[in-house]
Coordinates of C-alpha atoms in Angstrom, one line a residue:
M276 CA -97.1 -84.9 64.1
K277 CA -94.6 -82.1 64.8
D278 CA -97.1 -79.4 64.1
G279 CA -100.2 -80.9 65.7
E280 CA -102.4 -84.0 65.9
T281 CA -104.6 -85.2 62.9
K282 CA -107.7 -87.3 63.6
L283 CA -109.3 -89.6 61.0
T284 CA -112.9 -90.8 61.3
A285 CA -113.9 -94.1 59.7
P286 CA -117.5 -95.1 59.1
N287 CA -117.1 -98.6 60.6
L288 CA -114.7 -101.0 62.2
E289 CA -113.7 -102.7 58.9
S290 CA -112.8 -99.4 57.3
R291 CA -110.8 -98.3 60.3
E292 CA -108.7 -101.5 60.2
L293 CA -108.1 -101.0 56.4
W294 CA -107.0 -97.4 56.9
K295 CA -104.6 -98.4 59.6
G296 CA -103.3 -101.1 57.4
F297 CA -102.6 -98.6 54.6
L298 CA -100.8 -96.2 57.0
Y299 CA -98.6 -98.9 58.6
S300 CA -97.8 -100.4 55.2
V301 CA -96.6 -97.0 53.8
I302 CA -94.6 -96.1 56.8
D303 CA -92.9 -99.4 57.6
L304 CA -92.9 -100.8 54.0
N305 CA -94.4 -104.0 55.4
V306 CA -97.9 -105.5 55.7
P307 CA -98.9 -105.3 59.4
S308 CA -99.8 -108.6 61.1
C309 CA -101.6 -107.2 64.1
L310 CA -104.7 -106.2 62.2
T311 CA -107.7 -108.3 61.3
L312 CA -108.0 -108.1 57.5
L313 CA -109.4 -110.3 54.7
P314 CA -107.1 -112.1 52.2
G315 CA -108.1 -109.6 49.4
Q316 CA -107.3 -106.7 51.7
L317 CA -103.9 -108.1 52.5
Q318 CA -103.1 -108.5 48.8
M319 CA -104.1 -104.9 48.3
L320 CA -101.6 -103.8 51.0
R321 CA -98.8 -105.8 49.5
E322 CA -99.3 -104.0 46.2
V323 CA -99.3 -100.7 48.1
V324 CA -95.9 -101.6 49.7
D325 CA -94.4 -102.4 46.3
K326 CA -95.6 -99.1 44.8
E327 CA -94.2 -97.2 47.8
R328 CA -90.8 -98.9 47.5
S329 CA -90.5 -98.1 43.8
R330 CA -91.6 -94.5 44.5
R331 CA -88.9 -94.0 47.1
R332 CA -86.3 -95.4 44.8
T333 CA -87.2 -93.1 41.9
R334 CA -87.8 -89.8 43.8
T335 CA -85.2 -87.0 43.6
P336 CA -82.8 -86.9 46.6
T337 CA -83.4 -84.0 48.9
R338 CA -80.8 -81.7 50.3
A339 CA -79.2 -83.1 53.4
P340 CA -80.0 -81.3 56.7
P341 CA -77.5 -78.9 58.1
S342 CA -74.5 -80.5 59.8
P343 CA -73.9 -79.7 63.4
L344 CA -71.4 -77.0 64.3
S345 CA -67.8 -78.2 64.2
V346 CA -66.5 -75.3 66.1
P347 CA -67.2 -74.6 69.8
L348 CA -69.4 -71.6 70.6
V349 CA -68.0 -68.8 72.7
G350 CA -70.1 -67.9 75.7
E351 CA -73.7 -68.8 76.4
I352 CA -76.1 -69.6 73.6
P353 CA -79.0 -67.2 73.3
P354 CA -82.5 -68.6 73.8
C355 CA -83.5 -67.8 70.3
F356 CA -81.0 -70.4 68.9
R357 CA -82.7 -73.2 67.0
P358 CA -80.9 -76.2 65.4
V359 CA -82.9 -75.9 62.2
S360 CA -82.3 -75.4 58.5
R361 CA -83.0 -72.3 56.5
T362 CA -86.4 -73.5 55.3
E363 CA -87.4 -74.8 58.8
A364 CA -86.4 -71.4 60.3
E365 CA -88.7 -69.6 57.8
V366 CA -91.6 -72.0 58.6
L367 CA -91.1 -71.4 62.3
L368 CA -91.1 -67.7 62.0
E369 CA -94.1 -67.7 59.8
R370 CA -96.2 -70.1 61.9
H371 CA -95.5 -68.2 65.2
P372 CA -95.3 -64.5 64.4
D373 CA -96.2 -63.6 68.0
C374 CA -93.1 -65.3 69.4
G375 CA -90.6 -63.0 67.6
N376 CA -89.2 -62.6 64.1
M377 CA -85.5 -63.4 64.5
L378 CA -83.7 -66.6 65.3
L379 CA -80.2 -67.9 65.4
R380 CA -79.4 -71.2 63.6
P381 CA -76.4 -73.2 62.3
G382 CA -75.0 -72.3 58.9
R383 CA -75.0 -74.6 56.0
D384 CA -71.2 -75.2 56.1
G385 CA -71.3 -76.3 59.8
C386 CA -68.5 -73.8 60.7
S387 CA -70.6 -70.6 60.9
L388 CA -74.0 -69.4 62.2
A389 CA -76.8 -67.6 60.6
V390 CA -79.6 -65.2 61.7
T391 CA -82.9 -65.6 59.9
T392 CA -85.5 -62.8 60.2
R393 CA -89.0 -62.3 59.0
Q394 CA -91.0 -59.1 58.5
D395 CA -94.4 -58.3 56.8
L396 CA -94.4 -56.2 53.6
N397 CA -97.4 -57.3 51.5
G398 CA -96.4 -60.8 52.7
S399 CA -93.6 -62.4 54.4
V400 CA -90.1 -61.0 53.7
F401 CA -87.2 -63.3 54.9
R402 CA -83.6 -62.2 55.3
H403 CA -80.6 -64.3 56.3
Y404 CA -77.4 -62.9 57.8
R405 CA -74.1 -64.8 58.1
V406 CA -72.3 -64.8 61.5
T407 CA -68.7 -66.1 61.6
Q408 CA -66.4 -66.7 64.5
R409 CA -63.2 -64.6 64.6
D410 CA -59.8 -66.1 65.2
Q411 CA -59.0 -63.6 67.9
G412 CA -62.3 -64.3 69.7
G413 CA -65.8 -63.2 69.4
Y414 CA -68.1 -63.0 66.3
V415 CA -68.7 -60.8 63.4
I416 CA -71.9 -60.2 61.4
D417 CA -70.9 -60.4 57.7
V418 CA -72.7 -57.4 56.1
E419 CA -71.3 -54.6 53.9
N420 CA -69.9 -53.0 57.1
P421 CA -69.0 -55.9 59.3
I422 CA -70.3 -55.6 62.9
P423 CA -67.9 -57.2 65.5
C424 CA -69.5 -58.7 68.6
A425 CA -68.0 -60.2 71.7
D426 CA -70.5 -63.1 72.0
L427 CA -73.7 -64.4 70.5
H428 CA -75.9 -62.4 72.9
E429 CA -74.2 -59.2 71.6
V430 CA -75.0 -60.4 68.0
I431 CA -78.7 -60.5 68.8
D432 CA -78.6 -57.2 70.7
A433 CA -76.8 -55.5 67.8
L434 CA -79.5 -56.5 65.3
V435 CA -82.2 -55.3 67.7
E436 CA -80.4 -52.0 68.1
K437 CA -79.7 -51.5 64.4
T438 CA -83.4 -52.0 63.5
A439 CA -84.7 -49.8 66.4
G440 CA -86.5 -52.8 67.9
A441 CA -88.2 -54.0 64.7
L442 CA -86.4 -57.3 65.1
Q443 CA -87.1 -59.3 68.2
P444 CA -85.6 -62.7 69.3
F445 CA -87.8 -65.7 68.6
L446 CA -88.8 -67.3 71.9
L447 CA -91.1 -70.2 71.4
E448 CA -92.6 -71.7 74.5
E449 CA -93.0 -75.4 74.1
P450 CA -96.4 -76.7 75.2
Y451 CA -96.6 -79.0 78.2
E452 CA -99.2 -81.8 78.7
E453 CA -102.1 -81.1 80.9
N454 CA -103.0 -84.7 81.6
I455 CA -101.0 -87.9 82.2
T456 CA -101.2 -90.4 79.4
Y457 CA -99.9 -93.9 78.9
V458 CA -100.1 -96.6 76.2
S459 CA -101.4 -100.1 77.0
A460 CA -102.6 -103.1 75.0
N461 CA -106.3 -104.0 74.7
D462 CA -107.1 -107.3 76.3
E463 CA -109.5 -108.3 73.5
N464 CA -107.6 -107.6 70.2
G465 CA -104.1 -106.7 71.5
E466 CA -104.3 -103.2 69.9
R467 CA -102.2 -100.6 71.7
I468 CA -104.3 -97.6 72.8
L469 CA -103.4 -94.3 74.4
H470 CA -105.2 -93.8 77.8
T471 CA -105.5 -90.8 80.0
A472 CA -104.9 -91.3 83.7
P473 CA -107.6 -90.1 86.0
S474 CA -107.1 -86.5 87.2
S475 CA -108.8 -86.9 90.6
P476 CA -106.4 -86.6 93.5
L477 CA -105.2 -89.8 95.1
P478 CA -106.9 -90.7 98.5
R479 CA -104.8 -89.7 101.4
A480 CA -103.8 -92.1 104.1
P481 CA -105.9 -91.8 107.3
A482 CA -104.3 -89.7 110.0
L483 CA -102.8 -91.5 113.0
P484 CA -104.4 -90.8 116.4
P485 CA -102.4 -88.6 118.7
K486 CA -100.1 -90.4 121.0
Q487 CA -101.1 -90.8 124.6
D488 CA -98.9 -91.0 127.6
R489 CA -98.0 -94.6 128.5
W490 CA -98.3 -93.9 132.2
P491 CA -101.2 -91.5 132.9
S492 CA -100.6 -89.2 135.8
S493 CA -102.6 -89.9 139.0
P494 CA -105.2 -87.3 139.8
L495 CA -104.1 -87.5 143.4
S496 CA -101.4 -85.0 144.3
R497 CA -98.4 -86.3 146.0
S498 CA -97.8 -85.3 149.6
P499 CA -94.9 -83.0 149.9
A500 CA -91.7 -84.5 151.1
P501 CA -90.9 -83.7 154.8
D502 CA -88.8 -80.7 155.3
R503 CA -85.3 -81.7 156.1
R504 CA -82.8 -79.1 156.8
I505 CA -79.1 -79.9 156.5
L506 CA -77.0 -78.5 159.3
T507 CA -73.2 -78.6 159.7
S508 CA -71.9 -79.9 162.9
P509 CA -69.9 -77.4 165.1
V510 CA -67.0 -79.8 165.0
P511 CA -64.3 -78.1 163.1
A512 CA -62.5 -79.8 160.3
S513 CA -59.2 -81.4 161.0
P514 CA -56.5 -82.9 158.8
T515 CA -57.6 -86.4 159.8
N516 CA -61.3 -85.5 159.3
P517 CA -61.6 -82.9 156.5
M518 CA -65.3 -83.4 156.1
R519 CA -67.8 -82.1 158.6
R520 CA -70.5 -84.3 159.9
L521 CA -74.0 -83.6 158.6
I522 CA -77.0 -84.0 160.9
L523 CA -80.6 -83.9 159.7
S524 CA -82.7 -81.7 161.9
P525 CA -85.9 -83.4 163.3
S526 CA -89.2 -82.7 161.7
P527 CA -92.2 -81.1 163.6
L528 CA -93.9 -84.6 163.8
T529 CA -90.8 -86.2 165.3
Q530 CA -90.5 -83.4 167.9
T531 CA -94.1 -83.9 169.0
L532 CA -93.6 -87.7 169.4
N533 CA -90.4 -87.1 171.3
E534 CA -92.2 -84.7 173.7
E535 CA -95.1 -87.2 174.3
L536 CA -92.7 -90.0 175.0
K537 CA -90.7 -87.8 177.3
M538 CA -93.9 -86.8 179.2
K539 CA -95.0 -90.5 179.5
L540 CA -91.5 -91.5 180.9
E541 CA -91.7 -88.7 183.5
K542 CA -95.2 -89.8 184.6
R543 CA -94.0 -93.4 184.9
R544 CA -91.0 -92.4 186.9
A545 CA -93.2 -90.3 189.2
S546 CA -95.6 -93.2 189.7
Q547 CA -92.8 -95.6 190.6
E548 CA -91.4 -93.2 193.1

């Protein structure tokens, strides 16, 4: 229900099904077909449905709920605004005294607003103040000495200031669910039951191994490339040959080989002579 949850305990399964049949019959004005009941119990529920229909036809009509506002509101709506009737506002303030004692709500005519307050003086004392919107803009609190206000926030601030903080805005924190619930049908009897999802954390996917290099580097170090020095030729540049010739200087190994070949050639020439 709106103000909480009511639990009923039945002595056995048959009594539980009969209680559920009574509840469904009174609410829906129809005998439920999803329950396992005896013929005599079904006839009893039909009689209950007929009695409830006649009771609803003969009961006194209740006052219609307040109509929504037909005029646009100026500025932001204060957090203490509640779309409730006068009676519902009194019930809210009395049930939750720690959340404040003043709330803003729609008026009965749908063209104005009202402020409902509650204070303790040998019991609950409720007061209702009319707030109307001015043609030139803003609002006014309709009391003996009207209090003009620029917006609805100023209306609430004016009442707090006039009462030296005795009136405080009503701020009700709506509760949030602590567990995840879902409704599913029972496989055996088809009854829909409210289940609570497990609160244990979902298993995480296994971590992937770190990527390795596709081509592992060889432990052997590469030999350094031979030192080659680039020298420019002494030939000057000419219009027909703007680029200078580049000559690679011989490495130390090449010089050693050249010297050995040169010595062998000289020995061979000396032997031939």
